[in-house]
XYZ file of N, CA and C in Angstrom:
756
model
N 167.627 121.050 122.877
C 166.821 120.598 124.008
C 165.710 119.664 123.522
N 165.491 118.581 124.225
C 164.483 117.616 123.831
C 163.080 118.202 123.967
N 162.217 117.901 122.968
C 160.811 118.243 123.134
C 160.122 117.105 123.888
N 158.831 117.286 124.207
C 158.116 116.307 125.015
C 158.074 114.952 124.317
N 157.807 114.956 123.018
C 157.713 113.701 122.279
C 159.020 112.916 122.343
N 160.134 113.614 122.222
C 161.441 112.955 122.298
C 161.695 112.391 123.685
N 161.281 113.118 124.720
C 161.466 112.637 126.080
C 160.640 111.381 126.330
N 159.408 111.392 125.834
C 158.551 110.211 125.981
C 159.154 109.026 125.246
N 159.632 109.281 124.026
C 160.247 108.209 123.238
C 161.462 107.630 123.961
N 162.331 108.487 124.463
C 163.540 108.021 125.142
C 163.212 107.244 126.407
N 162.179 107.689 127.119
C 161.776 106.988 128.334
C 161.334 105.568 128.006
N 160.434 105.432 127.016
C 159.912 104.104 126.687
C 160.944 103.242 125.976
N 161.893 103.896 125.314
C 163.004 103.146 124.726
C 163.785 102.423 125.827
N 164.040 103.133 126.919
C 164.780 102.540 128.038
C 163.959 101.465 128.754
N 162.638 101.614 128.730
C 161.772 100.669 129.435
C 161.327 99.498 128.558
N 161.765 99.469 127.313
C 161.258 98.474 126.361
C 161.507 97.039 126.827
N 162.667 96.788 127.427
C 163.000 95.429 127.851
C 162.053 94.964 128.960
N 161.941 95.759 130.017
C 161.085 95.376 131.133
C 159.615 95.341 130.755
N 159.184 96.297 129.937
C 157.784 96.349 129.520
C 157.449 95.156 128.638
N 158.414 94.755 127.822
C 158.219 93.580 126.974
C 158.040 92.324 127.815
N 158.797 92.208 128.873
C 158.668 91.043 129.753
C 157.263 90.949 130.339
N 156.697 92.095 130.689
C 155.328 92.123 131.218
C 154.340 91.662 130.148
N 154.527 92.151 128.909
C 153.624 91.767 127.818
C 153.728 90.293 127.485
N 154.932 89.761 127.488
C 155.121 88.336 127.201
C 154.432 87.484 128.265
N 154.540 87.909 129.514
C 153.862 87.189 130.596
C 152.353 87.196 130.379
N 151.815 88.332 129.916
C 150.379 88.411 129.628
C 149.996 87.474 128.489
N 150.816 87.441 127.450
C 150.531 86.593 126.295
C 150.522 85.113 126.658
N 151.244 84.770 127.704
C 151.342 83.372 128.124
C 150.484 83.065 129.346
N 149.485 83.913 129.582
C 148.600 83.721 130.725
C 147.147 83.756 130.274
N 146.259 83.660 131.213
C 144.827 83.734 130.949
C 144.410 85.096 130.396
N 145.260 86.112 130.585
C 144.885 87.477 130.223
C 144.629 87.642 128.730
N 145.348 86.898 127.915
C 145.149 87.035 126.471
C 143.706 86.695 126.099
N 143.171 85.638 126.672
C 141.792 85.252 126.391
C 140.795 86.262 126.964
N 141.115 86.817 128.133
C 140.240 87.820 128.746
C 140.148 89.055 127.860
N 141.294 89.537 127.401
C 141.316 90.703 126.533
C 140.636 90.409 125.198
N 140.869 89.229 124.669
C 140.270 88.852 123.390
C 138.745 88.879 123.491
N 138.219 88.310 124.551
C 136.772 88.280 124.741
C 136.218 89.693 124.898
N 136.920 90.528 125.649
C 136.462 91.897 125.896
C 136.429 92.703 124.602
N 137.498 92.665 123.840
C 137.563 93.439 122.599
C 136.553 92.919 121.577
N 136.443 91.611 121.458
C 135.504 91.042 120.486
C 134.051 91.343 120.830
N 133.788 91.607 122.087
C 132.434 91.951 122.510
C 132.013 93.304 121.922
N 132.994 94.192 121.695
C 132.676 95.549 121.240
C 133.110 95.835 119.803
N 133.732 94.898 119.134
C 134.206 95.148 117.764
C 133.027 95.297 116.807
N 133.214 96.044 115.713
C 132.142 96.139 114.722
C 132.063 94.852 113.903
N 130.921 94.602 113.311
C 130.740 93.423 112.472
C 131.075 93.772 111.024
N 131.803 92.892 110.345
C 132.064 93.044 108.919
C 131.661 91.746 108.230
N 131.301 91.842 106.982
C 130.814 90.676 106.245
C 131.688 90.436 105.023
N 132.113 89.183 104.860
C 132.819 88.775 103.647
C 134.284 89.130 103.581
N 134.844 89.617 104.672
C 136.273 89.949 104.690
C 136.766 89.965 106.125
N 138.102 90.098 106.269
C 138.688 90.181 107.606
C 138.488 91.558 108.210
N 138.319 91.591 109.517
C 138.257 92.849 110.248
C 139.609 93.542 110.148
N 139.614 94.824 109.807
C 140.857 95.581 109.698
C 141.090 96.340 110.999
N 142.147 95.951 111.708
C 142.423 96.478 113.043
C 143.707 97.299 113.045
N 143.671 98.458 113.701
C 144.860 99.279 113.905
C 145.140 99.360 115.399
N 146.311 98.896 115.798
C 146.759 98.982 117.189
C 147.705 100.165 117.288
N 147.273 101.217 117.967
C 148.081 102.439 118.079
C 148.823 102.432 119.402
N 150.148 102.644 119.342
C 150.978 102.551 120.541
C 151.092 101.100 120.967
N 151.432 100.252 120.017
C 151.444 98.803 120.263
C 152.434 98.378 121.333
N 153.479 99.200 121.577
C 154.483 98.796 122.572
C 155.095 97.464 122.175
N 155.199 96.518 123.103
C 155.771 95.207 122.767
C 154.798 94.273 122.054
N 153.648 94.797 121.619
C 152.808 94.057 120.690
C 151.641 93.269 121.238
N 151.277 93.470 122.510
C 150.252 92.609 123.101
C 148.935 92.635 122.335
N 148.383 93.819 122.077
C 147.104 93.897 121.382
C 147.223 93.394 119.943
N 148.310 93.751 119.276
C 148.492 93.327 117.883
C 148.510 91.806 117.765
N 149.247 91.168 118.651
C 149.346 89.706 118.629
C 148.005 89.071 118.997
N 147.330 89.637 119.976
C 146.019 89.132 120.392
C 145.018 89.223 119.248
N 145.010 90.344 118.538
C 144.091 90.512 117.417
C 144.464 89.624 116.230
N 145.756 89.439 115.996
C 146.194 88.554 114.914
C 145.783 87.109 115.187
N 145.775 86.738 116.456
C 145.384 85.373 116.820
C 143.905 85.116 116.541
N 143.135 86.198 116.368
C 141.718 86.072 116.001
C 141.532 85.954 114.490
N 142.623 86.088 113.744
C 142.551 85.997 112.289
C 142.257 87.309 111.598
N 142.428 88.437 112.315
C 142.131 89.742 111.736
C 143.315 90.276 110.935
N 143.035 91.265 110.106
C 144.059 91.981 109.336
C 144.582 93.104 110.235
N 145.785 92.942 110.781
C 146.276 93.821 111.850
C 147.452 94.687 111.393
N 147.348 95.971 111.685
C 148.447 96.917 111.541
C 148.752 97.466 112.926
N 150.029 97.552 113.280
C 150.428 98.021 114.611
C 151.467 99.115 114.463
N 151.235 100.240 115.136
C 152.171 101.362 115.049
C 152.660 101.750 116.437
N 153.880 102.249 116.476
C 154.456 102.800 117.702
C 155.515 103.802 117.295
N 155.722 104.813 118.128
C 156.721 105.838 117.823
C 158.124 105.390 118.202
N 158.212 104.405 119.100
C 159.500 103.985 119.635
C 160.032 102.761 118.897
N 161.176 102.909 118.274
C 161.761 101.820 117.489
C 162.062 100.600 118.356
N 162.543 100.830 119.587
C 162.877 99.703 120.470
C 161.637 98.878 120.803
N 160.491 99.549 120.981
C 159.248 98.835 121.259
C 158.834 97.988 120.060
N 158.949 98.538 118.863
C 158.586 97.790 117.659
C 159.487 96.574 117.478
N 160.754 96.724 117.823
C 161.682 95.595 117.746
C 161.227 94.470 118.675
N 160.831 94.836 119.889
C 160.339 93.849 120.847
C 159.037 93.223 120.356
N 158.161 94.048 119.789
C 156.877 93.551 119.307
C 157.076 92.494 118.219
N 158.000 92.756 117.307
C 158.268 91.782 116.243
C 158.826 90.480 116.809
N 159.691 90.601 117.805
C 160.223 89.403 118.458
C 159.103 88.619 119.144
N 158.237 89.323 119.853
C 157.183 88.680 120.622
C 156.109 88.057 119.746
N 155.948 88.592 118.523
C 154.871 88.115 117.648
C 155.062 86.668 117.220
N 156.314 86.234 117.115
C 156.574 84.834 116.773
C 155.826 84.378 115.541
N 154.949 83.404 115.699
C 154.174 82.829 114.601
C 153.386 83.892 113.840
N 152.957 84.946 114.536
C 152.093 85.966 113.925
C 152.865 87.132 113.314
N 154.185 87.073 113.368
C 154.997 88.213 112.915
C 154.674 88.634 111.483
N 154.550 87.665 110.584
C 154.291 87.995 109.180
C 152.827 88.308 108.899
N 151.995 88.190 109.926
C 150.577 88.497 109.768
C 150.229 89.881 110.329
N 151.237 90.575 110.860
C 151.035 91.912 111.426
C 151.923 92.900 110.682
N 151.354 94.012 110.277
C 152.110 95.062 109.604
C 152.590 96.060 110.655
N 153.853 95.922 111.083
C 154.419 96.809 112.099
C 155.006 98.052 111.428
N 154.670 99.238 111.948
C 155.143 100.486 111.358
C 155.493 101.490 112.444
N 156.572 102.243 112.240
C 156.939 103.307 113.163
C 156.189 104.567 112.763
N 155.424 105.119 113.707
C 154.542 106.233 113.357
C 154.148 107.017 114.601
N 153.902 108.298 114.410
C 153.426 109.192 115.457
C 151.902 109.077 115.540
N 151.372 108.831 116.717
C 149.922 108.668 116.892
C 149.146 109.917 116.493
N 149.817 111.077 116.473
C 149.161 112.323 116.076
C 149.053 112.446 114.564
N 149.915 111.731 113.832
C 150.001 111.872 112.377
C 150.141 110.482 111.760
N 149.043 109.924 111.312
C 149.035 108.574 110.750
C 149.067 108.641 109.226
N 149.965 107.894 108.617
C 150.125 107.945 107.161
C 149.237 106.905 106.474
N 147.961 106.903 106.847
C 146.992 106.002 106.243
C 145.917 106.833 105.547
N 145.291 106.238 104.561
C 144.201 106.911 103.859
C 142.983 107.027 104.765
N 142.093 107.931 104.433
C 140.837 108.054 105.164
C 140.085 106.726 105.122
N 139.329 106.444 106.185
C 138.413 105.299 106.209
C 139.121 103.955 106.000
N 140.314 103.796 106.581
C 141.121 102.600 106.327
C 140.832 101.429 107.267
N 140.320 101.683 108.474
C 140.229 100.633 109.485
C 138.827 100.520 110.078
N 138.516 99.289 110.497
C 137.239 99.023 111.160
C 137.326 99.245 112.664
N 138.490 98.971 113.225
C 138.646 99.011 114.677
C 140.023 99.552 115.047
N 140.048 100.487 115.967
C 141.295 100.967 116.567
C 141.312 100.519 118.016
N 142.401 99.882 118.422
C 142.580 99.507 119.822
C 143.844 100.181 120.347
N 143.800 100.572 121.603
C 144.968 101.208 122.212
C 144.879 101.087 123.725
N 146.025 100.937 124.354
C 146.055 100.758 125.810
C 147.180 101.595 126.409
N 146.845 102.369 127.422
C 147.829 103.175 128.163
C 148.671 104.048 127.240
N 148.028 104.625 126.247
C 148.734 105.496 125.304
C 148.331 106.954 125.428
N 147.029 107.233 125.437
C 146.580 108.623 125.294
C 147.132 109.549 126.363
N 147.364 109.044 127.569
C 147.907 109.916 128.628
C 149.316 110.375 128.292
N 150.009 109.655 127.373
C 151.364 110.014 126.949
C 151.387 111.110 125.886
N 150.241 111.442 125.323
C 150.219 112.297 124.139
C 150.270 113.785 124.479
N 151.023 114.500 123.669
C 151.173 115.939 123.858
C 149.944 116.705 123.378
N 149.277 116.167 122.340
C 148.079 116.812 121.777
C 146.999 115.743 121.551
N 146.446 115.216 122.617
C 145.489 114.111 122.480
C 144.241 114.462 121.684
N 143.816 115.719 121.716
C 142.641 116.113 120.932
C 142.921 115.980 119.436
N 144.127 116.358 119.018
C 144.509 116.209 117.611
C 144.634 114.738 117.231
N 145.126 113.928 118.143
C 145.243 112.495 117.882
C 143.871 111.880 117.656
N 142.911 112.250 118.486
C 141.556 111.718 118.323
C 140.969 112.093 116.962
N 141.239 113.292 116.472
C 140.768 113.708 115.149
C 141.398 112.843 114.062
N 142.669 112.543 114.231
C 143.374 111.719 113.253
C 142.837 110.287 113.266
N 142.530 109.782 114.443
C 141.985 108.422 114.542
C 140.601 108.362 113.920
N 139.819 109.414 114.108
C 138.506 109.505 113.482
C 138.651 109.469 111.961
N 139.637 110.146 111.441
C 139.854 110.222 109.994
C 140.119 108.846 109.388
N 140.958 108.041 110.036
C 141.353 106.761 109.439
C 140.344 105.645 109.690
N 139.349 105.889 110.529
C 138.293 104.897 110.761
C 137.267 104.954 109.639
N 136.815 103.777 109.219
C 135.737 103.706 108.242
C 134.410 104.065 108.914
N 133.415 104.498 108.155
C 132.093 104.736 108.740
C 131.608 103.479 109.470
N 131.146 103.663 110.690
C 130.750 102.516 111.504
C 131.905 101.905 112.270
N 133.114 102.402 112.000
C 134.301 101.910 112.704
C 134.303 102.353 114.157
N 135.091 101.648 114.967
C 135.071 101.903 116.402
C 136.468 102.048 116.993
N 136.539 102.832 118.052
C 137.744 102.942 118.881
C 137.459 102.266 120.206
N 138.413 101.465 120.675
C 138.395 100.955 122.040
C 139.689 101.417 122.690
N 139.565 102.396 123.571
C 140.725 102.997 124.225
C 140.709 102.637 125.711
N 141.745 101.935 126.154
C 141.867 101.524 127.553
C 142.972 102.353 128.202
N 142.615 103.089 129.256
C 143.588 103.983 129.874
C 143.165 104.246 131.321
N 143.881 105.133 131.997
C 143.574 105.486 133.384
C 144.070 106.901 133.646
N 143.745 107.422 134.814
C 144.214 108.761 135.199
C 145.633 108.678 135.751
N 146.538 108.167 134.918
C 147.925 108.037 135.348
C 148.503 109.408 135.678
N 149.116 109.511 136.827
C 149.832 110.707 137.292
C 148.932 111.899 137.605
N 147.625 111.681 137.704
C 146.760 112.750 138.208
C 147.134 113.091 139.646
N 147.756 112.132 140.337
C 148.146 112.374 141.737
C 149.204 113.477 141.865
N 149.831 113.862 140.758
C 150.790 114.968 140.804
C 150.084 116.307 140.989
N 148.790 116.346 140.674
C 148.043 117.600 140.720
C 146.878 117.583 141.705
N 146.443 116.401 142.095
C 145.263 116.269 142.934
C 145.666 115.715 144.307
N 145.426 116.485 145.356
C 145.849 116.109 146.703
C 145.223 114.793 147.150
N 143.935 114.631 146.904
C 143.247 113.403 147.311
C 143.812 112.192 146.581
N 144.064 112.359 145.285
C 144.633 111.262 144.503
C 146.049 110.924 144.970
N 146.785 111.938 145.393
C 148.152 111.690 145.865
C 148.116 110.870 147.153
N 147.190 111.162 148.052
C 147.048 110.374 149.272
C 146.678 108.925 148.934
N 145.794 108.756 147.955
C 145.400 107.418 147.531
C 146.581 106.680 146.903
N 147.386 107.404 146.141
C 148.571 106.818 145.499
C 149.542 106.277 146.552
N 149.826 107.069 147.572
C 150.735 106.609 148.624
C 150.117 105.467 149.425
N 148.816 105.471 149.544
C 148.144 104.363 150.217
C 148.304 103.070 149.415
N 148.311 103.183 148.090
C 148.567 102.010 147.239
C 149.952 101.425 147.510
N 150.921 102.304 147.756
C 152.281 101.827 148.025
C 152.301 101.047 149.352
N 151.572 101.562 150.339
C 151.491 100.897 151.639
C 150.783 99.552 151.504
N 149.661 99.549 150.777
C 148.885 98.318 150.600
C 149.686 97.258 149.843
N 150.487 97.698 148.875
C 151.314 96.755 148.123
C 152.322 96.062 149.034
N 152.929 96.872 149.919
C 153.891 96.307 150.864
C 153.205 95.370 151.848
N 152.053 95.767 152.357
C 151.320 94.943 153.314
C 150.875 93.617 152.703
N 150.517 93.662 151.424
C 150.046 92.455 150.746
C 151.195 91.568 150.287
N 152.426 92.090 150.379
C 153.591 91.308 149.973
C 153.716 91.135 148.470
N 153.197 92.103 147.696
C 153.303 92.036 146.238
C 154.325 93.052 145.746
N 154.816 92.847 144.537
C 155.766 93.774 143.952
C 155.111 95.141 143.737
N 155.811 96.186 144.139
C 155.331 97.539 143.905
C 155.819 97.966 142.523
N 154.902 98.125 141.592
C 155.257 98.408 140.209
C 155.892 99.779 140.018
N 155.676 100.678 140.951
C 156.272 102.010 140.833
C 157.724 102.018 141.311
N 158.037 101.155 142.267
C 159.416 101.070 142.753
C 160.325 100.521 141.665
N 159.774 99.652 140.824
C 160.581 99.003 139.789
C 160.782 99.871 138.551
N 160.152 101.032 138.497
C 160.297 101.903 137.332
C 160.979 103.207 137.747
N 161.443 103.943 136.735
C 162.070 105.245 136.983
C 160.956 106.267 137.182
N 160.379 106.264 138.366
C 159.223 107.107 138.660
C 159.536 108.592 138.501
N 160.720 108.999 138.937
C 161.090 110.410 138.854
C 161.098 110.893 137.412
N 161.689 110.108 136.521
C 161.764 110.488 135.110
C 160.366 110.596 134.506
N 159.498 109.624 134.830
C 158.164 109.653 134.263
C 157.341 110.795 134.831
N 157.517 111.107 136.113
C 156.787 112.224 136.709
C 157.197 113.546 136.071
N 158.479 113.691 135.757
C 158.946 114.916 135.119
C 158.308 115.090 133.745
N 158.156 113.988 133.026
C 157.496 114.040 131.720
C 156.009 114.312 131.894
N 155.388 113.574 132.822
C 153.944 113.692 133.037
C 153.532 115.101 133.414
N 154.404 115.821 134.127
C 154.094 117.192 134.535
C 153.845 118.091 133.319
N 154.381 117.697 132.158
C 154.248 118.512 130.950
C 153.250 117.938 129.947
N 152.507 116.926 130.365
C 151.511 116.326 129.489
C 150.118 116.751 129.945
N 149.255 117.170 129.027
C 147.960 117.756 129.415
C 147.033 116.818 130.168
N 147.055 115.520 129.852
C 146.098 114.618 130.484
C 146.503 114.197 131.888
N 147.695 114.561 132.314
C 148.096 114.275 133.695
C 147.300 115.106 134.686
N 146.778 116.215 134.230
C 146.050 117.126 135.131
C 144.560 117.208 134.773
N 144.094 116.232 134.009
C 142.720 116.244 133.509
C 141.935 115.058 134.037
N 140.735 115.300 134.524
C 139.904 114.203 135.014
C 139.320 113.447 133.827
N 139.677 112.195 133.752
C 139.239 111.350 132.653
C 138.418 110.180 133.198
N 137.580 109.593 132.379
C 137.409 109.745 130.928
C 136.402 110.811 130.503
N 135.957 111.650 131.430
C 134.987 112.688 131.074
C 135.516 113.582 129.954
N 136.789 113.953 130.069
C 137.406 114.808 129.052
C 137.364 114.122 127.693
N 137.748 112.855 127.662
C 137.795 112.120 126.395
C 136.420 112.054 125.743
N 135.399 111.748 126.538
C 134.049 111.614 125.994
C 133.601 112.905 125.322
N 133.867 114.034 125.966
C 133.475 115.329 125.395
C 134.228 115.615 124.101
N 135.525 115.342 124.092
C 136.340 115.581 122.896
C 135.891 114.688 121.746
N 135.614 113.421 122.023
C 135.208 112.486 120.971
C 133.881 112.897 120.344
N 132.955 113.378 121.153
C 131.675 113.855 120.619
C 131.897 115.078 119.738
N 132.736 116.002 120.208
C 133.044 117.203 119.427
C 133.813 116.876 118.153
N 134.558 115.767 118.170
C 135.329 115.353 117.001
C 134.424 114.805 115.907
N 133.243 114.366 116.276
C 132.304 113.890 115.268
C 131.887 112.442 115.385
N 132.278 111.770 116.455
C 131.848 110.395 116.639
C 130.351 110.371 116.938
N 129.659 109.399 116.370
C 128.209 109.315 116.503
C 127.765 108.726 117.832
N 128.619 107.883 118.402
C 128.268 107.214 119.653
C 129.494 107.111 120.523
N 129.384 107.515 121.770
C 130.495 107.434 122.721
C 129.974 106.824 124.016
N 130.724 105.867 124.534
C 130.322 105.199 125.764
C 131.557 104.976 126.624
N 131.397 105.076 127.928
C 132.501 104.863 128.865
C 132.138 103.724 129.804
N 133.089 102.840 130.032
C 132.900 101.766 131.008
C 134.023 101.857 132.045
N 133.655 102.106 133.285
C 134.618 102.232 134.367
C 134.962 100.848 134.931
N 136.061 100.795 135.668
C 136.397 99.578 136.396
C 136.822 98.403 135.550
N 137.374 98.662 134.368
C 137.826 97.577 133.492
C 138.973 96.789 134.140
N 139.734 97.468 134.996
C 140.835 96.795 135.677
C 140.381 95.577 136.466
N 139.167 95.610 136.988
C 138.642 94.475 137.743
C 138.474 93.255 136.857
N 138.391 93.490 135.545
C 138.221 92.403 134.578
C 139.566 91.904 134.053
N 140.479 92.835 133.747
C 141.706 92.467 133.027
C 142.967 92.447 133.893
N 142.907 93.020 135.089
C 144.084 93.040 135.960
C 144.049 91.871 136.939
N 145.231 91.365 137.273
C 145.321 90.363 138.328
C 145.325 91.070 139.688
N 145.376 90.286 140.752
C 145.271 90.862 142.094
C 146.415 91.829 142.391
N 147.611 91.490 141.959
C 148.758 92.370 142.199
C 148.562 93.722 141.533
N 148.082 93.732 140.309
C 147.841 94.988 139.595
C 146.724 95.787 140.250
N 145.680 95.098 140.687
C 144.567 95.804 141.321
C 144.994 96.474 142.628
N 145.907 95.862 143.352
C 146.434 96.474 144.573
C 147.323 97.669 144.229
N 148.206 97.496 143.258
C 149.127 98.555 142.850
C 148.407 99.789 142.322
N 147.333 99.568 141.571
C 146.687 100.659 140.845
C 145.280 100.964 141.347
N 145.023 100.689 142.606
C 143.683 100.923 143.160
C 143.235 102.372 142.982
N 144.166 103.309 143.066
C 143.817 104.732 142.956
C 143.732 105.205 141.508
N 144.118 104.350 140.553
C 144.050 104.709 139.131
C 143.353 103.604 138.349
N 142.064 103.390 138.596
C 141.344 102.308 137.921
C 141.302 102.496 136.409
N 141.457 101.402 135.704
C 141.420 101.463 134.241
C 139.988 101.631 133.752
N 139.816 102.450 132.712
C 138.514 102.625 132.084
C 138.614 102.261 130.603
N 137.476 102.025 129.997
C 137.402 101.803 128.556
C 136.550 102.887 127.934
N 137.050 103.471 126.863
C 136.296 104.446 126.093
C 135.955 103.826 124.750
N 134.663 103.748 124.455
C 134.152 103.203 123.203
C 133.630 104.375 122.376
N 134.047 104.456 121.115
C 133.537 105.504 120.245
C 133.303 104.926 118.851
N 132.163 105.237 118.290
C 131.795 104.736 116.956
C 131.627 105.899 115.979
N 132.222 105.760 114.829
C 132.169 106.807 113.812
C 130.844 106.729 113.049
């Protein structure tokens, strides 16, 4: 019988093609510059060398490629082989400037204090043991290193009545606005079955994350709500109105 990690891997393996298309569209739009400006605003300063960046859950490589385009020393990890294959294809000119590795976000095979910056997007809600993952990320960050985690309360509507009403209202608003409904285009049933067994699907975030990061030993933790208004286009903002993206900043 498949464990949760295997189910998540198989799900994203099947979605790698479509998800890659979304990432490629972002790389060829204004969004790459928007994300670059946002991340660079919060990155730590280093002197006399390249910033060492770890992209955890790189998927089709959007963050890794964006960071490589800044001239940083980039390592990108993902548990799904199909996603890494897409990421290498999408990297193009930057392929040889990014160290792509297959790895579990809970168990990173890097030495302590290896990276200045960890970036991740829409990953932590997928994790079976997110508290353990945060401890591992703390371990591989150098003193003064930072995490920038972009995520949302994905699938909280499975447990929260008010959120479920808001979720269905998003479906109505998407149809009324004449935009593509992103949930109709995905295997929602399969993802909901997985999400039901993931701890963060039933947890109000980012409050949970902030508390865990402080307990993990980070010296500074900050949350910025409403990041979706900055990085999402109008179609995404309509689709995900009930699940606004947040940014979690943590400094070791």
